[in-house]
CSV table of C-alpha atoms in Angstrom, one decimal:
chain,number,residue,atom,x,y,z
N,1,MET,CA,52.3,-24.9,-35.4
N,2,ALA,CA,51.4,-21.4,-36.7
N,3,ASP,CA,47.9,-22.5,-37.5
N,4,ASP,CA,47.3,-24.2,-34.0
N,5,ALA,CA,48.6,-20.8,-32.4
N,6,ALA,CA,46.3,-18.8,-34.5
N,7,ARG,CA,43.4,-21.1,-33.6
N,8,VAL,CA,44.2,-20.9,-29.9
N,9,ASN,CA,44.3,-17.0,-30.1
N,10,LYS,CA,41.0,-17.0,-31.8
N,11,LEU,CA,39.4,-19.2,-29.2
N,12,LEU,CA,40.8,-16.9,-26.4
N,13,ARG,CA,39.4,-13.8,-28.1
N,14,GLN,CA,36.1,-15.3,-28.5
N,15,GLN,CA,36.0,-16.4,-24.9
N,16,ALA,CA,37.0,-12.9,-24.0
N,17,ALA,CA,34.3,-11.5,-26.2
N,18,ILE,CA,31.6,-13.7,-24.5
N,19,ALA,CA,32.7,-12.7,-21.0
N,20,GLY,CA,33.1,-9.0,-21.9
N,21,PHE,CA,29.5,-9.0,-23.5
N,22,GLY,CA,28.1,-10.9,-20.6
N,23,SER,CA,29.4,-8.0,-18.2
N,24,TYR,CA,28.0,-5.4,-20.5
N,25,ALA,CA,24.6,-7.0,-20.7
N,26,LEU,CA,24.2,-7.1,-17.0
N,27,ARG,CA,24.8,-3.4,-16.7
N,28,GLU,CA,22.8,-2.4,-19.6
N,29,ASN,CA,18.9,-2.2,-19.2
N,30,ASP,CA,18.2,-1.1,-22.8
N,31,LEU,CA,17.4,-4.4,-24.5
N,32,HIS,CA,17.8,-2.9,-28.0
N,33,LYS,CA,21.3,-1.9,-27.1
N,34,VAL,CA,22.1,-5.2,-25.7
N,35,LEU,CA,21.1,-6.9,-29.0
N,36,THR,CA,22.9,-4.4,-31.2
N,37,GLU,CA,26.1,-4.9,-29.2
N,38,ALA,CA,25.6,-8.7,-29.5
N,39,ALA,CA,25.5,-8.4,-33.2
N,40,ARG,CA,28.7,-6.3,-33.3
N,41,VAL,CA,30.6,-8.5,-30.9
N,42,CYS,CA,29.6,-11.7,-32.8
N,43,ALA,CA,30.7,-10.2,-36.2
N,44,ALA,CA,34.0,-9.3,-34.6
N,45,GLY,CA,34.5,-12.6,-32.8
N,46,LEU,CA,34.0,-14.6,-36.2
N,47,ASP,CA,35.7,-11.8,-38.4
N,48,VAL,CA,32.6,-11.4,-40.6
N,49,PRO,CA,31.1,-8.1,-41.9
N,50,PHE,CA,27.4,-8.9,-41.1
N,51,SER,CA,25.5,-10.2,-38.1
N,52,LYS,CA,21.9,-9.9,-36.8
N,53,VAL,CA,19.5,-10.9,-34.1
N,54,CYS,CA,16.2,-12.0,-35.2
N,55,ARG,CA,13.0,-12.0,-33.0
N,56,TYR,CA,10.2,-14.5,-33.5
N,57,ARG,CA,6.7,-13.0,-33.8
N,58,ALA,CA,4.2,-15.7,-32.9
N,59,ASP,CA,1.1,-13.7,-34.5
N,60,GLU,CA,2.9,-13.4,-37.8
N,61,ASN,CA,4.9,-16.5,-37.5
N,62,ASP,CA,7.9,-14.8,-38.8
N,63,LEU,CA,11.4,-13.7,-37.8
N,64,LEU,CA,12.0,-9.9,-37.7
N,65,VAL,CA,15.6,-8.5,-37.9
N,66,GLU,CA,15.5,-6.8,-34.4
N,67,ALA,CA,19.1,-5.7,-34.4
N,68,GLY,CA,22.2,-5.9,-36.6
N,69,PHE,CA,25.6,-5.0,-37.6
N,70,GLY,CA,27.0,-4.1,-41.0
N,71,TRP,CA,23.7,-3.8,-42.7
N,72,ARG,CA,22.5,-1.0,-45.0
N,73,PRO,CA,19.4,1.1,-43.9
N,74,GLY,CA,16.2,-0.6,-44.4
N,75,VAL,CA,17.1,-4.1,-42.9
N,76,VAL,CA,17.1,-3.7,-39.1
N,77,SER,CA,13.6,-3.5,-37.8
N,78,LYS,CA,12.2,-3.8,-41.3
N,79,VAL,CA,13.1,-7.1,-42.9
N,80,VAL,CA,11.3,-10.4,-41.9
N,81,SER,CA,11.9,-14.1,-42.8
N,82,ARG,CA,9.4,-16.9,-42.6
N,83,ALA,CA,9.7,-19.1,-39.6
N,84,ASP,CA,10.2,-22.4,-41.6
N,85,ASP,CA,12.7,-24.1,-43.5
N,86,SER,CA,12.6,-22.0,-46.4
N,87,THR,CA,15.4,-19.7,-44.8
N,88,PRO,CA,18.5,-20.5,-42.8
N,89,GLN,CA,17.2,-18.8,-39.7
N,90,GLY,CA,13.8,-20.3,-40.0
N,91,ARG,CA,15.3,-23.7,-40.4
N,92,ALA,CA,17.4,-23.2,-37.1
N,93,PHE,CA,14.3,-21.9,-35.3
N,94,ILE,CA,12.0,-24.7,-36.1
N,95,THR,CA,14.5,-27.5,-35.5
N,96,GLY,CA,16.1,-25.9,-32.5
N,97,GLU,CA,19.6,-26.9,-34.0
N,98,PRO,CA,22.3,-24.8,-35.3
N,99,SER,CA,22.2,-24.3,-39.2
N,100,ILE,CA,25.4,-23.9,-41.3
N,101,CYS,CA,25.2,-22.8,-44.8
N,102,ASN,CA,28.6,-22.6,-46.3
N,103,ASP,CA,27.5,-21.6,-49.7
N,104,LEU,CA,24.1,-20.2,-50.3
N,105,ARG,CA,24.7,-20.4,-54.0
N,106,GLU,CA,24.6,-24.2,-53.9
N,107,ASP,CA,21.7,-24.4,-51.7
N,108,THR,CA,18.6,-23.9,-53.9
N,109,GLY,CA,16.0,-25.0,-51.2
N,110,PHE,CA,15.9,-21.5,-49.7
N,111,GLU,CA,13.7,-18.8,-50.6
N,112,LEU,CA,16.0,-15.9,-49.3
N,113,PRO,CA,14.7,-12.3,-48.8
N,114,ALA,CA,16.1,-9.8,-51.2
N,115,PHE,CA,18.6,-8.3,-48.8
N,116,TYR,CA,20.7,-11.5,-48.9
N,117,ALA,CA,21.6,-10.9,-52.7
N,118,GLU,CA,21.8,-7.0,-52.2
N,119,HIS,CA,24.6,-7.5,-49.7
N,120,GLY,CA,26.2,-10.5,-51.6
N,121,ILE,CA,25.7,-13.1,-48.7
N,122,ILE,CA,27.3,-16.3,-49.3
N,123,SER,CA,27.9,-18.1,-46.0
N,124,THR,CA,25.7,-18.1,-42.9
N,125,VAL,CA,25.5,-19.6,-39.5
N,126,ASP,CA,22.4,-19.5,-37.3
N,127,VAL,CA,21.8,-20.7,-33.8
N,128,VAL,CA,18.6,-20.5,-31.7
N,129,ILE,CA,18.3,-18.1,-28.7
N,130,HIS,CA,16.9,-20.5,-26.2
N,131,ILE,CA,15.0,-19.1,-23.1
N,132,LYS,CA,14.5,-21.7,-20.3
N,133,ASP,CA,11.0,-23.1,-20.0
N,134,LYS,CA,9.8,-20.5,-22.6
N,135,GLN,CA,9.4,-20.3,-26.4
N,136,PRO,CA,12.8,-19.3,-28.0
N,137,TYR,CA,13.5,-15.6,-28.4
N,138,GLY,CA,14.6,-16.1,-31.9
N,139,VAL,CA,17.9,-16.7,-33.8
N,140,LEU,CA,21.4,-15.1,-33.7
N,141,GLU,CA,23.0,-15.1,-37.3
N,142,ILE,CA,26.4,-14.4,-38.7
N,143,ASP,CA,26.7,-13.6,-42.4
N,144,ASN,CA,29.7,-13.5,-44.9
N,145,ASN,CA,30.0,-12.1,-48.5
N,146,VAL,CA,32.9,-14.5,-48.8
N,147,GLN,CA,32.5,-18.3,-48.9
N,148,GLN,CA,33.7,-19.8,-45.7
N,149,ASP,CA,33.8,-23.4,-44.2
N,150,TYR,CA,32.7,-23.0,-40.5
N,151,ASP,CA,33.6,-25.7,-38.0
N,152,GLN,CA,32.4,-26.8,-34.6
N,153,HIS,CA,34.4,-24.2,-32.8
N,154,ASP,CA,32.5,-21.4,-34.5
N,155,ILE,CA,29.2,-23.2,-33.7
N,156,ASN,CA,30.3,-23.5,-30.2
N,157,PHE,CA,31.2,-19.8,-30.0
N,158,LEU,CA,27.8,-18.8,-31.4
N,159,THR,CA,25.9,-21.1,-29.2
N,160,GLY,CA,27.7,-19.9,-26.1
N,161,PHE,CA,27.2,-16.3,-27.1
N,162,ALA,CA,23.3,-17.2,-27.8
N,163,ASN,CA,23.1,-18.6,-24.3
N,164,VAL,CA,24.3,-15.3,-22.7
N,165,LEU,CA,22.1,-13.3,-25.0
N,166,ALA,CA,19.1,-15.5,-23.9
N,167,GLU,CA,19.7,-14.7,-20.3
N,168,ALA,CA,20.0,-10.8,-21.1
N,169,VAL,CA,16.7,-11.2,-22.8
N,170,ALA,CA,15.1,-12.9,-20.0
N,171,THR,CA,16.4,-10.5,-17.5
N,172,SER,CA,15.0,-7.7,-19.6
N,173,ALA,CA,11.7,-9.3,-19.7
N,174,ARG,CA,11.7,-9.8,-15.9
N,175,LEU,CA,12.7,-6.2,-15.4
N,176,GLU,CA,10.0,-4.9,-18.0
N,177,LEU,CA,7.4,-7.0,-15.9
N,178,LEU,CA,8.8,-5.7,-12.7
N,179,GLN,CA,8.6,-2.0,-13.9
N,180,THR,CA,5.0,-2.7,-15.1
N,181,THR,CA,4.1,-4.1,-11.8
N,182,ILE,CA,5.6,-1.2,-10.0
N,183,GLY,CA,3.8,1.1,-12.2
N,184,GLU,CA,0.6,-0.6,-11.6
N,185,MET,CA,1.3,-0.6,-7.8
N,186,LYS,CA,2.0,3.2,-7.8
N,187,ALA,CA,-1.3,3.7,-9.7
N,188,LEU,CA,-3.1,1.6,-7.1
N,189,VAL,CA,-1.5,3.5,-4.3
N,190,THR,CA,-2.3,6.9,-5.8
N,191,GLU,CA,-5.8,5.8,-6.3
N,192,LYS,CA,-5.8,4.6,-2.7
N,193,ASP,CA,-4.5,8.0,-1.6
N,194,ARG,CA,-7.1,9.8,-3.6
N,195,LEU,CA,-9.9,7.7,-2.1
N,196,LEU,CA,-8.6,8.1,1.5
N,197,ASP,CA,-8.3,11.8,0.9
N,198,GLN,CA,-11.8,11.8,-0.5
N,199,LYS,CA,-12.9,9.7,2.5
N,200,LYS,CA,-11.2,12.1,5.0
N,201,VAL,CA,-13.0,15.1,3.4
N,202,LEU,CA,-16.3,13.4,3.7
N,203,ALA,CA,-15.8,12.1,7.1
N,204,GLU,CA,-14.8,15.8,8.3
N,205,GLU,CA,-17.6,17.1,6.7
N,206,LEU,CA,-20.0,14.6,8.3
N,207,GLN,CA,-18.3,15.4,11.7
N,208,HIS,CA,-18.9,19.1,11.1
N,209,ARG,CA,-22.5,18.6,10.2
N,210,VAL,CA,-23.1,16.2,13.0
N,211,ARG,CA,-21.4,18.4,15.5
N,212,ASN,CA,-23.1,21.5,14.4
N,213,ASN,CA,-26.5,19.9,14.4
N,214,LEU,CA,-26.0,18.6,17.8
N,215,GLN,CA,-25.1,22.1,18.9
N,216,LEU,CA,-28.1,23.4,17.3
N,217,ILE,CA,-30.3,21.0,19.0
N,218,TYR,CA,-28.4,21.7,22.5
N,219,GLY,CA,-29.1,25.6,21.9
N,220,MET,CA,-32.8,24.9,21.2
N,221,LEU,CA,-33.0,22.7,24.3
N,222,THR,CA,-31.4,25.4,26.5
N,223,LYS,CA,-33.7,28.1,25.0
N,224,GLN,CA,-36.7,25.8,25.7
N,225,LEU,CA,-35.5,25.6,29.5
N,226,ASP,CA,-36.1,29.3,29.7
N,227,ASP,CA,-39.6,28.9,28.5
N,228,THR,CA,-40.4,26.0,30.7
N,229,ALA,CA,-41.6,26.8,34.3
N,230,ASP,CA,-42.3,23.4,35.5
N,231,GLU,CA,-39.4,22.0,37.5
N,232,ALA,CA,-39.7,18.4,36.5
N,233,GLY,CA,-39.7,19.6,32.9
N,234,GLN,CA,-36.8,21.7,33.5
N,235,ARG,CA,-34.9,18.7,34.9
N,236,GLY,CA,-35.9,16.5,32.1
N,237,LEU,CA,-35.0,19.0,29.4
N,238,ARG,CA,-31.7,19.6,31.2
N,239,ALA,CA,-30.9,15.9,31.2
N,240,ILE,CA,-31.6,15.6,27.4
N,241,ALA,CA,-29.6,18.8,26.8
N,242,ARG,CA,-26.6,17.5,28.8
N,243,ARG,CA,-26.5,14.1,26.9
N,244,VAL,CA,-26.7,16.0,23.5
N,245,PHE,CA,-23.8,18.1,24.8
N,246,THR,CA,-21.8,15.1,25.4
N,247,LEU,CA,-22.3,13.7,21.9
N,248,ALA,CA,-21.4,17.1,20.3
N,249,LYS,CA,-18.2,17.0,22.3
N,250,VAL,CA,-17.3,13.6,20.8
N,251,TYR,CA,-17.5,15.0,17.4
N,252,GLU,CA,-15.8,18.1,18.3
N,253,ASN,CA,-12.9,16.0,19.6
N,254,LEU,CA,-12.7,14.0,16.4
N,255,LEU,CA,-12.3,17.1,14.2
N,256,GLY,CA,-8.7,18.0,13.1
N,257,THR,CA,-7.8,14.1,13.3
N,258,GLU,CA,-7.6,11.6,10.7
N,259,MET,CA,-9.4,9.0,12.5
N,260,THR,CA,-13.1,8.7,11.7
N,261,HIS,CA,-13.9,5.6,13.8
N,262,ALA,CA,-12.1,6.2,17.1
N,263,THR,CA,-10.6,9.0,19.1
N,264,ASP,CA,-8.3,9.5,22.1
N,265,PHE,CA,-10.7,9.0,25.1
N,266,GLY,CA,-8.2,10.6,27.6
N,267,ALA,CA,-8.2,14.0,25.5
N,268,TYR,CA,-11.9,13.8,25.1
N,269,VAL,CA,-12.6,13.3,28.9
N,270,LYS,CA,-10.4,16.4,29.7
N,271,SER,CA,-12.1,18.6,27.1
N,272,LEU,CA,-15.6,17.3,28.4
N,273,CYS,CA,-14.7,18.2,32.1
N,274,VAL,CA,-13.7,21.8,31.1
N,275,ASN,CA,-17.1,22.3,29.7
N,276,LEU,CA,-19.2,20.3,32.2
N,277,SER,CA,-18.9,23.0,34.8
N,278,GLU,CA,-20.1,25.6,32.2
N,279,ILE,CA,-23.4,23.9,31.7
N,280,GLN,CA,-24.4,23.5,35.3
N,281,ASP,CA,-27.1,25.5,37.0
N,282,GLY,CA,-27.0,27.1,40.2
N,283,ASP,CA,-23.8,28.3,42.3
N,284,ILE,CA,-21.0,26.2,41.6
N,285,ASP,CA,-18.2,28.6,42.1
N,286,GLY,CA,-17.1,26.9,45.2
N,287,ILE,CA,-17.0,23.4,43.6
N,288,ASP,CA,-13.7,22.4,42.0
N,289,LEU,CA,-13.7,19.9,39.1
N,290,VAL,CA,-10.4,18.4,38.3
N,291,CYS,CA,-9.5,15.8,35.6
N,292,SER,CA,-6.6,13.7,34.9
N,293,SER,CA,-6.5,10.8,32.2
N,294,GLU,CA,-4.2,8.6,30.3
N,295,SER,CA,-4.5,8.2,26.5
N,296,PHE,CA,-7.0,5.6,25.3
N,297,LEU,CA,-7.9,5.3,21.5
N,298,LEU,CA,-11.5,3.8,21.9
N,299,GLU,CA,-14.1,3.0,19.3
N,300,LEU,CA,-16.8,5.9,19.1
N,301,ASP,CA,-19.5,3.8,20.5
N,302,MET,CA,-17.6,3.2,23.7
N,303,VAL,CA,-16.3,6.9,23.9
N,304,THR,CA,-20.0,8.1,23.6
N,305,ALA,CA,-21.1,5.7,26.4
N,306,LEU,CA,-18.3,6.6,28.7
N,307,GLY,CA,-18.7,10.3,27.9
N,308,ILE,CA,-22.5,10.2,29.0
N,309,ILE,CA,-21.4,8.2,32.1
N,310,VAL,CA,-18.9,11.0,33.1
N,311,ALA,CA,-21.4,13.7,32.4
N,312,GLU,CA,-24.2,12.1,34.3
N,313,LEU,CA,-22.2,11.2,37.3
N,314,VAL,CA,-20.5,14.5,37.5
N,315,THR,CA,-23.7,16.4,37.1
N,316,ASN,CA,-25.1,14.2,39.9
N,317,SER,CA,-22.4,15.3,42.2
N,318,TYR,CA,-22.9,18.9,41.4
N,319,ASP,CA,-26.7,18.6,42.1
N,320,HIS,CA,-26.7,16.4,45.3
N,321,ALA,CA,-23.4,16.2,46.9
N,322,PHE,CA,-22.9,19.6,48.3
N,323,ALA,CA,-25.5,21.1,50.4
N,324,ASP,CA,-23.3,24.2,51.0
N,325,ARG,CA,-22.2,24.5,47.4
N,326,THR,CA,-18.6,23.9,48.3
N,327,GLY,CA,-16.4,20.9,47.6
N,328,ALA,CA,-14.4,18.9,45.0
N,329,ILE,CA,-15.1,16.5,42.3
N,330,ALA,CA,-12.4,14.3,40.6
N,331,VAL,CA,-12.4,12.6,37.3
N,332,THR,CA,-9.5,10.0,36.5
N,333,VAL,CA,-8.8,7.7,33.6
N,334,VAL,CA,-6.1,5.0,33.9
N,335,ARG,CA,-5.0,1.9,32.2
N,336,ASP,CA,-5.1,-1.1,34.6
N,337,ALA,CA,-1.6,-1.7,35.5
N,338,GLN,CA,-2.1,-5.6,35.9
N,339,ALA,CA,-4.3,-6.0,32.9
N,340,LEU,CA,-3.3,-3.6,30.0
N,341,ASP,CA,-6.6,-4.4,28.0
N,342,ARG,CA,-8.7,-3.0,30.8
N,343,GLY,CA,-9.3,0.7,31.7
N,344,ARG,CA,-10.7,2.3,34.9
N,345,LEU,CA,-12.8,5.5,35.1
N,346,THR,CA,-13.1,7.0,38.5
N,347,ILE,CA,-15.5,9.8,39.6
N,348,TRP,CA,-15.2,11.0,43.0
N,349,ASP,CA,-16.5,13.8,45.3
N,350,ASN,CA,-16.0,14.7,48.8
N,351,GLY,CA,-19.8,15.6,49.4
N,352,ALA,CA,-22.6,14.0,51.4
N,353,GLY,CA,-22.4,10.7,49.9
N,354,PHE,CA,-24.8,8.8,47.7
N,355,VAL,CA,-27.4,6.2,48.5
N,356,GLU,CA,-29.4,4.8,45.6
N,357,GLN,CA,-33.0,4.2,46.9
N,358,PRO,CA,-35.4,1.7,45.4
N,359,GLY,CA,-37.8,3.4,43.1
N,360,SER,CA,-35.6,6.5,42.9
N,361,LYS,CA,-36.5,9.0,40.3
N,362,ARG,CA,-32.8,9.6,39.4
N,363,HIS,CA,-33.1,8.4,36.0
N,364,GLY,CA,-29.5,9.4,35.3
N,365,VAL,CA,-28.1,6.7,37.6
N,366,GLY,CA,-30.2,3.9,35.9
N,367,LEU,CA,-28.9,5.2,32.5
N,368,VAL,CA,-25.3,4.9,33.8
N,369,ARG,CA,-25.9,1.4,34.8
N,370,ARG,CA,-27.4,0.5,31.5
N,371,LEU,CA,-24.5,2.1,29.6
N,372,VAL,CA,-21.9,0.2,31.6
N,373,GLU,CA,-23.6,-3.0,30.8
N,374,GLN,CA,-23.7,-2.1,27.2
N,375,ILE,CA,-19.9,-1.7,27.0
N,376,ASP,CA,-19.3,-4.9,28.9
N,377,GLY,CA,-18.0,-3.0,32.0
N,378,ASP,CA,-18.4,-3.1,35.7
N,379,ILE,CA,-19.5,-0.3,38.1
N,380,HIS,CA,-18.9,-0.1,41.8
N,381,LEU,CA,-20.0,2.7,44.3
N,382,THR,CA,-18.2,3.3,47.6
N,383,VAL,CA,-19.5,5.8,49.9
N,384,ASP,CA,-16.9,7.0,52.4
N,385,ASN,CA,-16.4,10.7,53.0
N,386,GLY,CA,-18.2,11.3,49.8
N,387,ALA,CA,-19.0,9.1,46.7
N,388,ARG,CA,-16.7,7.2,44.5
N,389,TRP,CA,-18.0,5.6,41.4
N,390,ILE,CA,-15.5,3.1,39.7
N,391,VAL,CA,-16.1,2.0,36.1
N,392,ASP,CA,-13.9,-0.8,34.9
N,393,PHE,CA,-14.2,-1.2,31.1
N,394,PRO,CA,-12.4,-3.2,28.3
N,395,ILE,CA,-9.7,-1.8,25.9
N,396,PRO,CA,-10.2,-3.8,22.7
N,397,ALA,CA,-7.0,-4.9,21.2
N,398,ALA,CA,-7.9,-3.0,17.9
N,399,SER,CA,-8.0,0.3,20.0
N,400,SER,CA,-4.4,-0.4,21.2
N,401,GLN,CA,-3.2,-0.9,17.6
N,402,HIS,CA,-5.0,2.4,16.6
N,403,LEU,CA,-3.4,4.3,19.5
N,404,ASP,CA,0.1,3.2,18.3
N,405,GLU,CA,-0.6,4.2,14.8
N,406,TYR,CA,-2.1,7.5,16.0
N,407,GLN,CA,0.8,8.2,18.2
N,408,ALA,CA,3.2,7.3,15.4
N,409,SER,CA,1.6,9.8,13.0
């Protein structure tokens, strides 16, 4: 009865040891600490002075003592055994089955490393640390310097313990892989940010250069106007200068933003209108120009085309709509309430009205119609107490997405 009670208590202690180690292994991320604790708990569970965990090294085809309990210095992380049947742990590893040696003195088939004799090892039990769908990690071994007769209960304890240890090893490997992946992703993100910053700097530099060059060309054209007496020549130079000016305003509006391929058309139109009155000739003090616009983030090609359209039609009103040099011009940009993928640009004046004559020399109006066709838009003119130009144009889905990102930033 006493023996039965002692056996039951031993089994309960061993079960508690496995459960306690499992809890520890889940909390601890350092695999070496987990292996060392495993060796200690196994030794305590079977009441032996020595225990070790051996890791298989495929390149060397050996088993390295990765962690241990009770050994003198120079064993853990130093001693290796051949992964073959010349050692107890090698036999367990290659067969995949537990290996029991109750008395090494009687088993002359082993070629044991010197540390066995140095520690007086007589009895050993080895079980394989299996990892699902992978090569075994290695071997868990307990060692005793007193001859013992180990039974199936001891094997079951070590096998159960080795299974828990295998899961801890697999979890550590997954964690290491995850950390490596995260490290690589962080490096990629850092590199991406560096390239984006570099791209931003280069794009801003390009925008500065383009804007400055366009402004230089505009200055040269306006100077040439002063040296040109011919009225037709002045008119042509003024039209070219006006178009160069609208392009310069596109790049000026881009500066200070992180967008290099699109810009807020509403903000651009407002900025353009402020400056359009400043580049007009003659007495325009009696002509009011007002502008209102919703936000549209459009690709640069469309912004450029629409900007030139605004400049041409507004200038046309300044030049031809007001014989007495008094009146009003209004520019509005709105999103179509019925079709959000469409925008509407309206340019209105309360002047004399406009009738486009066949063979007209007003090249600006012809340019406007070509630009509207280029952006897949439609243009309509209504003459009633002035002139009202209506340009309907598409707002690409990509532009709407860019606008959401732009506003969120």
